[in-house]
Coordinates of N, CA and C in Angstrom, one line a residue:
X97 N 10.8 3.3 32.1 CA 9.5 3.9 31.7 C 9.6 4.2 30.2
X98 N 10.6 4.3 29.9 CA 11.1 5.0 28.3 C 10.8 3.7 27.3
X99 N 11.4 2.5 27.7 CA 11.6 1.5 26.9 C 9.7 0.9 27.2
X100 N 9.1 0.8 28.1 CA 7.9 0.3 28.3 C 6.5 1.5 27.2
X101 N 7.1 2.7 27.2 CA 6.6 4.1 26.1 C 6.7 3.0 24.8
X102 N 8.6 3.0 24.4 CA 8.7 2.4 23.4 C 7.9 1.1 22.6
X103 N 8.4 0.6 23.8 CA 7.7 -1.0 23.4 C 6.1 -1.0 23.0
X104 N 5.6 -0.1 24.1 CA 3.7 0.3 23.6 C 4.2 0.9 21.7
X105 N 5.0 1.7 21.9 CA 4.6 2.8 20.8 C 4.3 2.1 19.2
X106 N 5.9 1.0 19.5 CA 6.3 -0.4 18.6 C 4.9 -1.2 18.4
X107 N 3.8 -1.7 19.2 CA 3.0 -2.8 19.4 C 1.9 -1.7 18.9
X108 N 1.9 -0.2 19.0 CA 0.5 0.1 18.7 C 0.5 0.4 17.0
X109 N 2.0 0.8 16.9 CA 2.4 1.4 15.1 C 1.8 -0.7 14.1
X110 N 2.6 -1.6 15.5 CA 2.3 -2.6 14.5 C 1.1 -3.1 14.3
X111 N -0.3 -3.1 15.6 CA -1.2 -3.5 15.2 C -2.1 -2.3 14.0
X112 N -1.9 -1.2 14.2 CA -2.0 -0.6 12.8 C -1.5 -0.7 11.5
X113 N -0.4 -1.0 11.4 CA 0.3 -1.6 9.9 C -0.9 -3.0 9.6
X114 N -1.3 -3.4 10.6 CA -1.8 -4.7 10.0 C -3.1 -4.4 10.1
X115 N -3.2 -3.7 10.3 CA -5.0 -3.4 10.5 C -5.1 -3.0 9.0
X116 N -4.3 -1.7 8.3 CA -4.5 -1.3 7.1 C -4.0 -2.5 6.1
X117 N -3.2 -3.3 6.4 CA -2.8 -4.1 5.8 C -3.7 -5.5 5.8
X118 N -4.7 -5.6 6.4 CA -5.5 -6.8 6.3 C -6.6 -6.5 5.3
X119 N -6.6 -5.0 5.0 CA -7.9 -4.8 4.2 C -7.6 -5.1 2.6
X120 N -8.6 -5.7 2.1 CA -8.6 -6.6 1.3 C -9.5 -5.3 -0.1
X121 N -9.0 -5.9 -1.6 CA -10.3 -5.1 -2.5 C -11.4 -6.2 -2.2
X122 N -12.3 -5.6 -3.3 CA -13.3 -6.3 -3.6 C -14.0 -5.3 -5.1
X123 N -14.6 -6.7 -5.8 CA -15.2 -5.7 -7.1 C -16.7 -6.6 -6.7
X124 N -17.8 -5.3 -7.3 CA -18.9 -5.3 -7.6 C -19.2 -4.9 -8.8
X125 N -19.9 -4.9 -9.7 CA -20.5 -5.3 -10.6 C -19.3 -5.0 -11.3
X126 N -18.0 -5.1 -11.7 CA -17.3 -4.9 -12.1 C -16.0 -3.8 -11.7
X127 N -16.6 -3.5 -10.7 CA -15.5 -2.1 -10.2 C -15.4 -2.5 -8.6
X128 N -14.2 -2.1 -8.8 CA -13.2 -2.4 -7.8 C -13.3 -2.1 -6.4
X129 N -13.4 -2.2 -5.3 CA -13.3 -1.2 -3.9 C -12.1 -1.2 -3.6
X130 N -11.1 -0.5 -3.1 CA -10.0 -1.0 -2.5 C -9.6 -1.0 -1.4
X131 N -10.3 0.6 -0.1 CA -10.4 0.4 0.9 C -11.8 0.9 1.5
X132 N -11.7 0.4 2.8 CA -12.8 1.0 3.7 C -13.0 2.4 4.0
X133 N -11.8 2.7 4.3 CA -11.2 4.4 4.7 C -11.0 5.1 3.5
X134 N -11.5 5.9 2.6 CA -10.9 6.1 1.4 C -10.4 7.8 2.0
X135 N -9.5 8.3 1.2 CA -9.2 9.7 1.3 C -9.6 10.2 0.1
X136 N -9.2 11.5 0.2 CA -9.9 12.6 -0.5 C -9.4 12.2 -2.4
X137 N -7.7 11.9 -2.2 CA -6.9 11.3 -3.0 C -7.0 9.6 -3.5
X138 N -7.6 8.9 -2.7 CA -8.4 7.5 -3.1 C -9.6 7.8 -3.7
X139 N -10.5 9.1 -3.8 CA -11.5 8.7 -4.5 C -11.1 9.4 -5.6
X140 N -10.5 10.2 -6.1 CA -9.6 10.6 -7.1 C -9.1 10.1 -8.1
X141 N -8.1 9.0 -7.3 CA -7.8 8.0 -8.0 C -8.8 6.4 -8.4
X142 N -9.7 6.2 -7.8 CA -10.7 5.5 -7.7 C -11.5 6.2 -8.8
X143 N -12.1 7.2 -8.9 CA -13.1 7.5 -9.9 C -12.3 7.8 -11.6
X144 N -11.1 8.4 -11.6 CA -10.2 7.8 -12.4 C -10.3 6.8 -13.5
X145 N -9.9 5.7 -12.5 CA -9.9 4.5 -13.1 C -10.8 3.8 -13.8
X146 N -12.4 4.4 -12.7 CA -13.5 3.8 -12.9 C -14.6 4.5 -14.4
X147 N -14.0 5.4 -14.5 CA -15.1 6.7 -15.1 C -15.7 6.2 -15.7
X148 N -15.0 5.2 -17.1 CA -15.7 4.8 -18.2 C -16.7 3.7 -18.1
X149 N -16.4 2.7 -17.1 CA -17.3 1.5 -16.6 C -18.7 2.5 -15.7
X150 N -18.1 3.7 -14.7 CA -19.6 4.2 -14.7 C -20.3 4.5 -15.5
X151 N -19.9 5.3 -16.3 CA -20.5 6.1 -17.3 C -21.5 5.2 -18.1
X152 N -21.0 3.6 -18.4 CA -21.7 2.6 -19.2 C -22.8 2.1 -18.4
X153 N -22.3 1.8 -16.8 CA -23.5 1.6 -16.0 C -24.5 2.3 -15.7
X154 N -24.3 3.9 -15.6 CA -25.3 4.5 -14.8 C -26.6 5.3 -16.4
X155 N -26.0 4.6 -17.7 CA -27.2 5.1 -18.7 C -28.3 3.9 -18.7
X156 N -28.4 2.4 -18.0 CA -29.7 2.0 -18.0 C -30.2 2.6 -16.6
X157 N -29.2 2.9 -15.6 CA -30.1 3.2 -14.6 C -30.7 4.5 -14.3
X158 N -30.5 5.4 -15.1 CA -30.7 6.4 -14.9 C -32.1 7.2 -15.5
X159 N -32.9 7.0 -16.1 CA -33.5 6.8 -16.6 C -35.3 6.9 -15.9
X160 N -35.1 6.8 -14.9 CA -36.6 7.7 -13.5 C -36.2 8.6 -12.8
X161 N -34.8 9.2 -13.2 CA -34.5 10.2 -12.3 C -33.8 11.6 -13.3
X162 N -34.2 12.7 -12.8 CA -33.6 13.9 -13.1 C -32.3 13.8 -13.1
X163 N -31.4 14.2 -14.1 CA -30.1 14.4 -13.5 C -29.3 15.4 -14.5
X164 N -28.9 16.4 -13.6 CA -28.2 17.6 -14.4 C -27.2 16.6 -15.0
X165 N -27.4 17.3 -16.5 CA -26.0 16.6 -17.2 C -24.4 17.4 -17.0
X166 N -24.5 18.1 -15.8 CA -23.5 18.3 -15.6 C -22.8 17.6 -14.3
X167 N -23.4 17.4 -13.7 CA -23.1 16.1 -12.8 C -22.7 14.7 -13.1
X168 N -23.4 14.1 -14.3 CA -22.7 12.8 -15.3 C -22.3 13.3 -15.9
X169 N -21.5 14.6 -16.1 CA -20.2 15.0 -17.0 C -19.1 14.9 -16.0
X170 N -18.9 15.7 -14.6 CA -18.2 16.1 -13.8 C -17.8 14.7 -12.8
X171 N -19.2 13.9 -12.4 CA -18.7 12.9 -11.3 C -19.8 12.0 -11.8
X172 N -19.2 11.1 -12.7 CA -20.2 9.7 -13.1 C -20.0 8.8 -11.8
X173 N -19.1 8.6 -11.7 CA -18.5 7.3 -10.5 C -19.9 8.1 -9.2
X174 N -20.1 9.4 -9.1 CA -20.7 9.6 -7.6 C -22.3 9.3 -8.4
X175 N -22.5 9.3 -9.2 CA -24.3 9.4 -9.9 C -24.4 7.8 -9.6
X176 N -23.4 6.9 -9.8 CA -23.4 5.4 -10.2 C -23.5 5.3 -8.4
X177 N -22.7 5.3 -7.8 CA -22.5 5.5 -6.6 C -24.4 5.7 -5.9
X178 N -24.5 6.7 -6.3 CA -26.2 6.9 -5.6 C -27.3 6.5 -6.1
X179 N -27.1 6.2 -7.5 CA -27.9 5.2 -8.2 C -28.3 3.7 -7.8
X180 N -27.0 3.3 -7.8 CA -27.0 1.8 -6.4 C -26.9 1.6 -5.4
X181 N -27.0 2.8 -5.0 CA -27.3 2.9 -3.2 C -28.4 2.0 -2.6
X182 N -27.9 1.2 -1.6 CA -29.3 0.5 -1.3 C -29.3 1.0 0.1
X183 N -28.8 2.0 0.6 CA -29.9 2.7 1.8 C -30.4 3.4 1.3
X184 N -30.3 4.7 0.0 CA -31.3 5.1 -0.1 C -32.7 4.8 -0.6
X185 N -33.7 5.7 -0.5 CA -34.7 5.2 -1.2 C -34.5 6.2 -2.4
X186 N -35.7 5.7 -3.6 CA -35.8 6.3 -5.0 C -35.8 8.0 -4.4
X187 N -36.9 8.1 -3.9 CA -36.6 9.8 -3.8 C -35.7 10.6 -3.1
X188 N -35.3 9.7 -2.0 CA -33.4 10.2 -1.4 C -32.3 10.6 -2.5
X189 N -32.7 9.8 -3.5 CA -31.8 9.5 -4.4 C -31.8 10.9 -5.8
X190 N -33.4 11.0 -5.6 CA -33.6 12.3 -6.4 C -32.8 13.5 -5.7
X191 N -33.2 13.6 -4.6 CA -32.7 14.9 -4.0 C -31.5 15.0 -3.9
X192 N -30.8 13.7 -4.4 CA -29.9 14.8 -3.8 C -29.0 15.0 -5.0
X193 N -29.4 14.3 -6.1 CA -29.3 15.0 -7.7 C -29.7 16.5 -7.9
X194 N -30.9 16.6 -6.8 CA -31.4 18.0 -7.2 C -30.2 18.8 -6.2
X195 N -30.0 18.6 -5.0 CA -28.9 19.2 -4.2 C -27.5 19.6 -4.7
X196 N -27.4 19.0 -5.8 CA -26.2 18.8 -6.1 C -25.3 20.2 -6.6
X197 N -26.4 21.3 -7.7 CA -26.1 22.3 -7.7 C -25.5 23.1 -6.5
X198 N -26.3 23.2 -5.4 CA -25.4 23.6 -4.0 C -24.9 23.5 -3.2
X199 N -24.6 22.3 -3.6 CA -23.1 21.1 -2.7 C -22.0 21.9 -3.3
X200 N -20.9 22.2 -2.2 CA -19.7 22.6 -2.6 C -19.0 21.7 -3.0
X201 N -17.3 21.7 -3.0 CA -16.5 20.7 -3.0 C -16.3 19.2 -2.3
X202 N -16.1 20.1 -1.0 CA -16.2 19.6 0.4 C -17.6 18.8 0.5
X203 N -18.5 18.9 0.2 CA -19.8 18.0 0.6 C -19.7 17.3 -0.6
X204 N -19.7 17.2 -1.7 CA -19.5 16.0 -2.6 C -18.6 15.1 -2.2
X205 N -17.4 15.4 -1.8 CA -16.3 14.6 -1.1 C -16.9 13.7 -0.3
X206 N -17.6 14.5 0.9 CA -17.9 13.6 1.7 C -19.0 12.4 1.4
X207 N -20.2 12.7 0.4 CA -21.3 11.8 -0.4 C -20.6 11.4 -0.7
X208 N -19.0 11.1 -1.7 CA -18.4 10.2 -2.0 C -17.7 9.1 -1.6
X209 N -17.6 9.8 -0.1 CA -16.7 9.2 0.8 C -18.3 8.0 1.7
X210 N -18.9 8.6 2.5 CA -20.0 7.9 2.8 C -21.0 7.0 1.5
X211 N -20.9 7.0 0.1 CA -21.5 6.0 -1.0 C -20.4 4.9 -0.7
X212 N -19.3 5.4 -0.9 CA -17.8 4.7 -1.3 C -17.9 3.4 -0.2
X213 N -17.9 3.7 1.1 CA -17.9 3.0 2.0 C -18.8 2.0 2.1
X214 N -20.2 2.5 1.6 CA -21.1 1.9 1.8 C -21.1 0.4 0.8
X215 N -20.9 0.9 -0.5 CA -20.5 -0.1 -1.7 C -19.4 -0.8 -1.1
X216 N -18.2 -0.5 -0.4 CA -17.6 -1.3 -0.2 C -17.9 -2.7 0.3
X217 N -18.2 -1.6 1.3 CA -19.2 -2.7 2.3 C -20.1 -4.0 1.7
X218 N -20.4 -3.4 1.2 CA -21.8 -4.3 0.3 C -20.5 -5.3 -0.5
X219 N -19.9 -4.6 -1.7 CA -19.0 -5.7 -2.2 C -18.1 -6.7 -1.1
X220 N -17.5 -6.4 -0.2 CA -17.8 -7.1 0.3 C -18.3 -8.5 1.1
X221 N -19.2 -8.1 1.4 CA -20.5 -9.0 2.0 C -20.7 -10.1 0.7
X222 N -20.7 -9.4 -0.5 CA -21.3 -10.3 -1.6 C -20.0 -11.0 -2.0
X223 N -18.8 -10.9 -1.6 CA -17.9 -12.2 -1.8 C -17.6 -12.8 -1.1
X224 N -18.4 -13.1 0.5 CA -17.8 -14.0 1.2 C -19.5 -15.1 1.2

């Protein structure tokens, strides 16, 4: 019974190593995705890297929408992020620039985590 525990335990650790390990990047309009799952500390490091290529992308698009300038001081990568959102629509996209003042920590995380995903996605799609 022990070694049959084992042996599952072995086959379930390996098809997970390769599950995270089959995931592939992908870039969209120049920036990078790296995974599907991101953590709190992937988008950290993700917006990081990205800041300055947001920052250059999200000044033609920004441009029909409100946006506290302390929001494209603090999180360019998340404005770029909902800017190119193609589930939202234009006014989804307002609101929730206007929301943004009373989003905590925690709920920006997660809008970063649910955009993040989504672009992934999309980049993705657009390289196969």
């Amino acid at each position: 019974m022990k070694k049959l525990l084992f042996t599952l335990l072995l086959f379930t650790c390996a098809l997970i190593g390769n599950a995270q390990n089959s995931e592939k990047s992908y870039f969209a309009d120049g920036i990078e995705y790296i995974t599907i799952s991101p953590t709190e500390s992937d988008i950290h490091q993700w917006t990081e890297k990205h800041e300055k290529i947001c920052r250059e992308k999200i000044q033609p698009l920004k441009i029909n929408f409100e946006i506290y300038p302390d929001l494209i001081e603090e999180h360019p990568c998340l404005v770029y992020l909902i800017l190119t959102s193609k589930s939202l629509e234009e006014e989804e996209k307002q609101q929730w620039f206007d929301l943004y003042s009373l989003m905590n920590k925690e709920q920006i995380m997660k809008l970063y985590v649910i955009l993040y995903k989504e672009h992934y996605k999309l980049a993705e799609l657009n390289s196969k």
